[in-house]
């Protein structure tokens, strides 16, 4: 069922979905807010009241992403295999530049991350990267390659990043905006958790 809640200056629409879940949960899916509760849950409004601040902050963030993504388009021309070839090429060339190489490069669909670097020096990449412009793909790959040198987001890590990408904040924002578009397009196939994907 559809409901509305008034928080500060925003009238926020949300859907209540009864499901065979143990505990209630709040989520934004494709920019839409929904509350999923057990079938016999007595008072969904109590959950809304308890989490008003989170709901409002998430709503404002979604509105900003919606506005920022209006002029963006996803690249539908690249196949998954072409993405894999591009990423592997980047890994080889960037590895020579940085003096490191991963033990393995893997690909899979991920719900909240563009990529990751394991403690065993394995790199994982989200296959939804295929929809991104080439420069954003390069940024993600370089980001994960630098993690082979600096595991954490330390000052030295960002120093490495800025050596190739002068304004990391720009690329991070572009990734958030593109992820919002991807969520809208594939929202029936992959549930959104936080409204964006991150690069750990």
GROMACS .gro file of C-alpha atoms in nm:
model
  200
    1UNK     CA    1   0.000   0.000   0.000
    2UNK     CA    2   0.105   0.359  -0.060
    3UNK     CA    3   0.149   0.612   0.222
    4UNK     CA    4   0.294   0.957   0.277
    5UNK     CA    5   0.502   1.097   0.561
    6UNK     CA    6   0.574   1.466   0.616
    7UNK     CA    7   0.931   1.524   0.741
    8UNK     CA    8   1.059   1.882   0.769
    9UNK     CA    9   1.002   2.039   0.426
   10UNK     CA   10   0.942   1.713   0.239
   11UNK     CA   11   0.632   1.507   0.172
   12UNK     CA   12   0.777   1.161   0.114
   13UNK     CA   13   0.583   0.882  -0.050
   14UNK     CA   14   0.654   0.526   0.054
   15UNK     CA   15   0.516   0.180  -0.008
   16UNK     CA   16   0.452  -0.082   0.257
   17UNK     CA   17   0.518  -0.437   0.143
   18UNK     CA   18   0.417  -0.736   0.354
   19UNK     CA   19   0.656  -1.023   0.307
   20UNK     CA   20   0.782  -1.341   0.470
   21UNK     CA   21   1.069  -1.163   0.639
   22UNK     CA   22   1.170  -1.191   1.003
   23UNK     CA   23   1.245  -0.825   1.065
   24UNK     CA   24   1.125  -0.498   0.912
   25UNK     CA   25   1.361  -0.317   0.679
   26UNK     CA   26   1.373   0.015   0.498
   27UNK     CA   27   1.521   0.053   0.154
   28UNK     CA   28   1.536   0.279  -0.148
   29UNK     CA   29   1.496   0.093  -0.474
   30UNK     CA   30   1.548   0.284  -0.796
   31UNK     CA   31   1.488   0.610  -0.611
   32UNK     CA   32   1.168   0.485  -0.448
   33UNK     CA   33   1.129   0.436  -0.075
   34UNK     CA   34   0.971   0.121   0.063
   35UNK     CA   35   0.918  -0.045   0.397
   36UNK     CA   36   0.919  -0.424   0.401
   37UNK     CA   37   0.757  -0.579   0.707
   38UNK     CA   38   0.651  -0.925   0.828
   39UNK     CA   39   0.300  -1.020   0.726
   40UNK     CA   40   0.162  -0.988   1.080
   41UNK     CA   41   0.353  -0.673   1.181
   42UNK     CA   42   0.113  -0.449   1.380
   43UNK     CA   43   0.236  -0.090   1.341
   44UNK     CA   44   0.446   0.016   1.043
   45UNK     CA   45   0.416   0.387   1.132
   46UNK     CA   46   0.623   0.331   1.446
   47UNK     CA   47   0.916   0.228   1.226
   48UNK     CA   48   0.872   0.539   1.013
   49UNK     CA   49   0.870   0.764   1.319
   50UNK     CA   50   1.179   0.595   1.462
   51UNK     CA   51   1.381   0.640   1.143
   52UNK     CA   52   1.260   0.982   1.029
   53UNK     CA   53   1.607   1.135   1.018
   54UNK     CA   54   1.750   0.849   0.809
   55UNK     CA   55   1.451   0.861   0.574
   56UNK     CA   56   1.479   1.237   0.527
   57UNK     CA   57   1.855   1.232   0.466
   58UNK     CA   58   1.821   0.947   0.218
   59UNK     CA   59   1.535   1.125   0.042
   60UNK     CA   60   1.741   1.444   0.002
   61UNK     CA   61   2.033   1.244  -0.132
   62UNK     CA   62   1.809   1.067  -0.382
   63UNK     CA   63   1.668   1.399  -0.503
   64UNK     CA   64   2.020   1.532  -0.560
   65UNK     CA   65   2.119   1.218  -0.749
   66UNK     CA   66   1.804   1.238  -0.959
   67UNK     CA   67   1.879   1.597  -1.053
   68UNK     CA   68   2.246   1.528  -1.126
   69UNK     CA   69   2.172   1.224  -1.342
   70UNK     CA   70   1.916   1.390  -1.570
   71UNK     CA   71   2.171   1.478  -1.837
   72UNK     CA   72   2.358   1.147  -1.820
   73UNK     CA   73   2.313   0.844  -2.043
   74UNK     CA   74   2.426   0.487  -1.996
   75UNK     CA   75   2.646   0.324  -2.258
   76UNK     CA   76   2.455   0.023  -2.394
   77UNK     CA   77   2.702  -0.052  -2.673
   78UNK     CA   78   2.958  -0.244  -2.465
   79UNK     CA   79   2.907  -0.616  -2.405
   80UNK     CA   80   3.014  -0.793  -2.088
   81UNK     CA   81   3.296  -0.965  -2.274
   82UNK     CA   82   3.417  -0.632  -2.411
   83UNK     CA   83   3.415  -0.493  -2.057
   84UNK     CA   84   3.628  -0.784  -1.936
   85UNK     CA   85   3.877  -0.729  -2.216
   86UNK     CA   86   3.898  -0.357  -2.144
   87UNK     CA   87   3.947  -0.411  -1.771
   88UNK     CA   88   4.218  -0.673  -1.823
   89UNK     CA   89   4.400  -0.441  -2.064
   90UNK     CA   90   4.384  -0.161  -1.806
   91UNK     CA   91   4.510  -0.394  -1.533
   92UNK     CA   92   4.814  -0.492  -1.740
   93UNK     CA   93   4.909  -0.137  -1.840
   94UNK     CA   94   4.840   0.015  -1.498
   95UNK     CA   95   5.024  -0.271  -1.333
   96UNK     CA   96   5.338  -0.184  -1.530
   97UNK     CA   97   5.294   0.181  -1.432
   98UNK     CA   98   5.248   0.102  -1.062
   99UNK     CA   99   5.482  -0.196  -1.042
  100UNK     CA  100   5.215  -0.439  -0.917
  101UNK     CA  101   4.992  -0.710  -1.060
  102UNK     CA  102   4.692  -0.887  -0.902
  103UNK     CA  103   4.690  -1.262  -0.855
  104UNK     CA  104   4.351  -1.287  -1.023
  105UNK     CA  105   4.090  -1.064  -1.190
  106UNK     CA  106   3.727  -1.170  -1.150
  107UNK     CA  107   3.391  -1.034  -1.259
  108UNK     CA  108   3.043  -1.064  -1.112
  109UNK     CA  109   2.727  -0.865  -1.056
  110UNK     CA  110   2.750  -0.667  -0.733
  111UNK     CA  111   2.476  -0.481  -0.551
  112UNK     CA  112   2.673  -0.207  -0.377
  113UNK     CA  113   3.031  -0.200  -0.505
  114UNK     CA  114   3.201  -0.119  -0.832
  115UNK     CA  115   3.505  -0.321  -0.736
  116UNK     CA  116   3.709  -0.467  -0.454
  117UNK     CA  117   4.061  -0.581  -0.371
  118UNK     CA  118   4.099  -0.881  -0.143
  119UNK     CA  119   4.373  -0.939   0.113
  120UNK     CA  120   4.505  -1.207  -0.124
  121UNK     CA  121   4.556  -0.949  -0.401
  122UNK     CA  122   4.258  -1.063  -0.606
  123UNK     CA  123   4.058  -0.794  -0.786
  124UNK     CA  124   3.682  -0.818  -0.833
  125UNK     CA  125   3.485  -0.596  -1.070
  126UNK     CA  126   3.115  -0.533  -1.110
  127UNK     CA  127   2.988  -0.638  -1.454
  128UNK     CA  128   2.751  -0.340  -1.452
  129UNK     CA  129   3.061  -0.132  -1.523
  130UNK     CA  130   2.985  -0.210  -1.888
  131UNK     CA  131   2.734   0.079  -1.885
  132UNK     CA  132   2.993   0.336  -1.776
  133UNK     CA  133   3.201   0.575  -1.986
  134UNK     CA  134   3.555   0.457  -2.045
  135UNK     CA  135   3.715   0.714  -1.815
  136UNK     CA  136   3.507   0.593  -1.520
  137UNK     CA  137   3.601   0.232  -1.591
  138UNK     CA  138   3.967   0.336  -1.592
  139UNK     CA  139   3.919   0.518  -1.261
  140UNK     CA  140   3.767   0.211  -1.095
  141UNK     CA  141   4.043  -0.017  -1.221
  142UNK     CA  142   4.316   0.224  -1.112
  143UNK     CA  143   4.148   0.264  -0.772
  144UNK     CA  144   4.158  -0.111  -0.712
  145UNK     CA  145   4.512  -0.144  -0.849
  146UNK     CA  146   4.633   0.119  -0.601
  147UNK     CA  147   4.480  -0.092  -0.323
  148UNK     CA  148   4.744  -0.353  -0.406
  149UNK     CA  149   4.993  -0.094  -0.278
  150UNK     CA  150   4.786   0.085  -0.014
  151UNK     CA  151   4.510  -0.137   0.134
  152UNK     CA  152   4.335   0.153   0.309
  153UNK     CA  153   4.216   0.495   0.195
  154UNK     CA  154   4.517   0.661   0.354
  155UNK     CA  155   4.672   0.994   0.244
  156UNK     CA  156   4.931   0.792   0.049
  157UNK     CA  157   4.650   0.606  -0.128
  158UNK     CA  158   4.491   0.931  -0.250
  159UNK     CA  159   4.833   1.064  -0.346
  160UNK     CA  160   4.866   0.770  -0.586
  161UNK     CA  161   4.515   0.831  -0.720
  162UNK     CA  162   4.577   1.202  -0.780
  163UNK     CA  163   4.893   1.122  -0.973
  164UNK     CA  164   4.666   1.002  -1.254
  165UNK     CA  165   4.323   1.146  -1.169
  166UNK     CA  166   4.364   1.503  -1.046
  167UNK     CA  167   4.014   1.538  -0.899
  168UNK     CA  168   3.899   1.206  -0.744
  169UNK     CA  169   3.588   1.374  -0.600
  170UNK     CA  170   3.462   1.440  -0.953
  171UNK     CA  171   3.496   1.074  -1.047
  172UNK     CA  172   3.334   0.956  -0.724
  173UNK     CA  173   3.035   1.185  -0.788
  174UNK     CA  174   3.006   1.068  -1.148
  175UNK     CA  175   3.004   0.707  -1.030
  176UNK     CA  176   2.725   0.784  -0.782
  177UNK     CA  177   2.519   0.953  -1.053
  178UNK     CA  178   2.567   0.669  -1.300
  179UNK     CA  179   2.487   0.410  -1.034
  180UNK     CA  180   2.157   0.585  -0.973
  181UNK     CA  181   2.072   0.550  -1.343
  182UNK     CA  182   2.176   0.185  -1.344
  183UNK     CA  183   1.953   0.116  -1.045
  184UNK     CA  184   1.657   0.266  -1.223
  185UNK     CA  185   1.721   0.054  -1.531
  186UNK     CA  186   1.787  -0.280  -1.364
  187UNK     CA  187   1.593  -0.230  -1.046
  188UNK     CA  188   1.378  -0.533  -1.118
  189UNK     CA  189   1.687  -0.751  -1.128
  190UNK     CA  190   1.901  -0.612  -0.847
  191UNK     CA  191   1.770  -0.458  -0.521
  192UNK     CA  192   1.932  -0.134  -0.422
  193UNK     CA  193   2.063  -0.100  -0.070
  194UNK     CA  194   2.217   0.238  -0.016
  195UNK     CA  195   2.126   0.426  -0.328
  196UNK     CA  196   2.476   0.402  -0.469
  197UNK     CA  197   2.767   0.171  -0.526
  198UNK     CA  198   3.095   0.231  -0.352
  199UNK     CA  199   3.457   0.153  -0.417
  200UNK     CA  200   3.605   0.013  -0.094
   0.00000   0.00000   0.00000
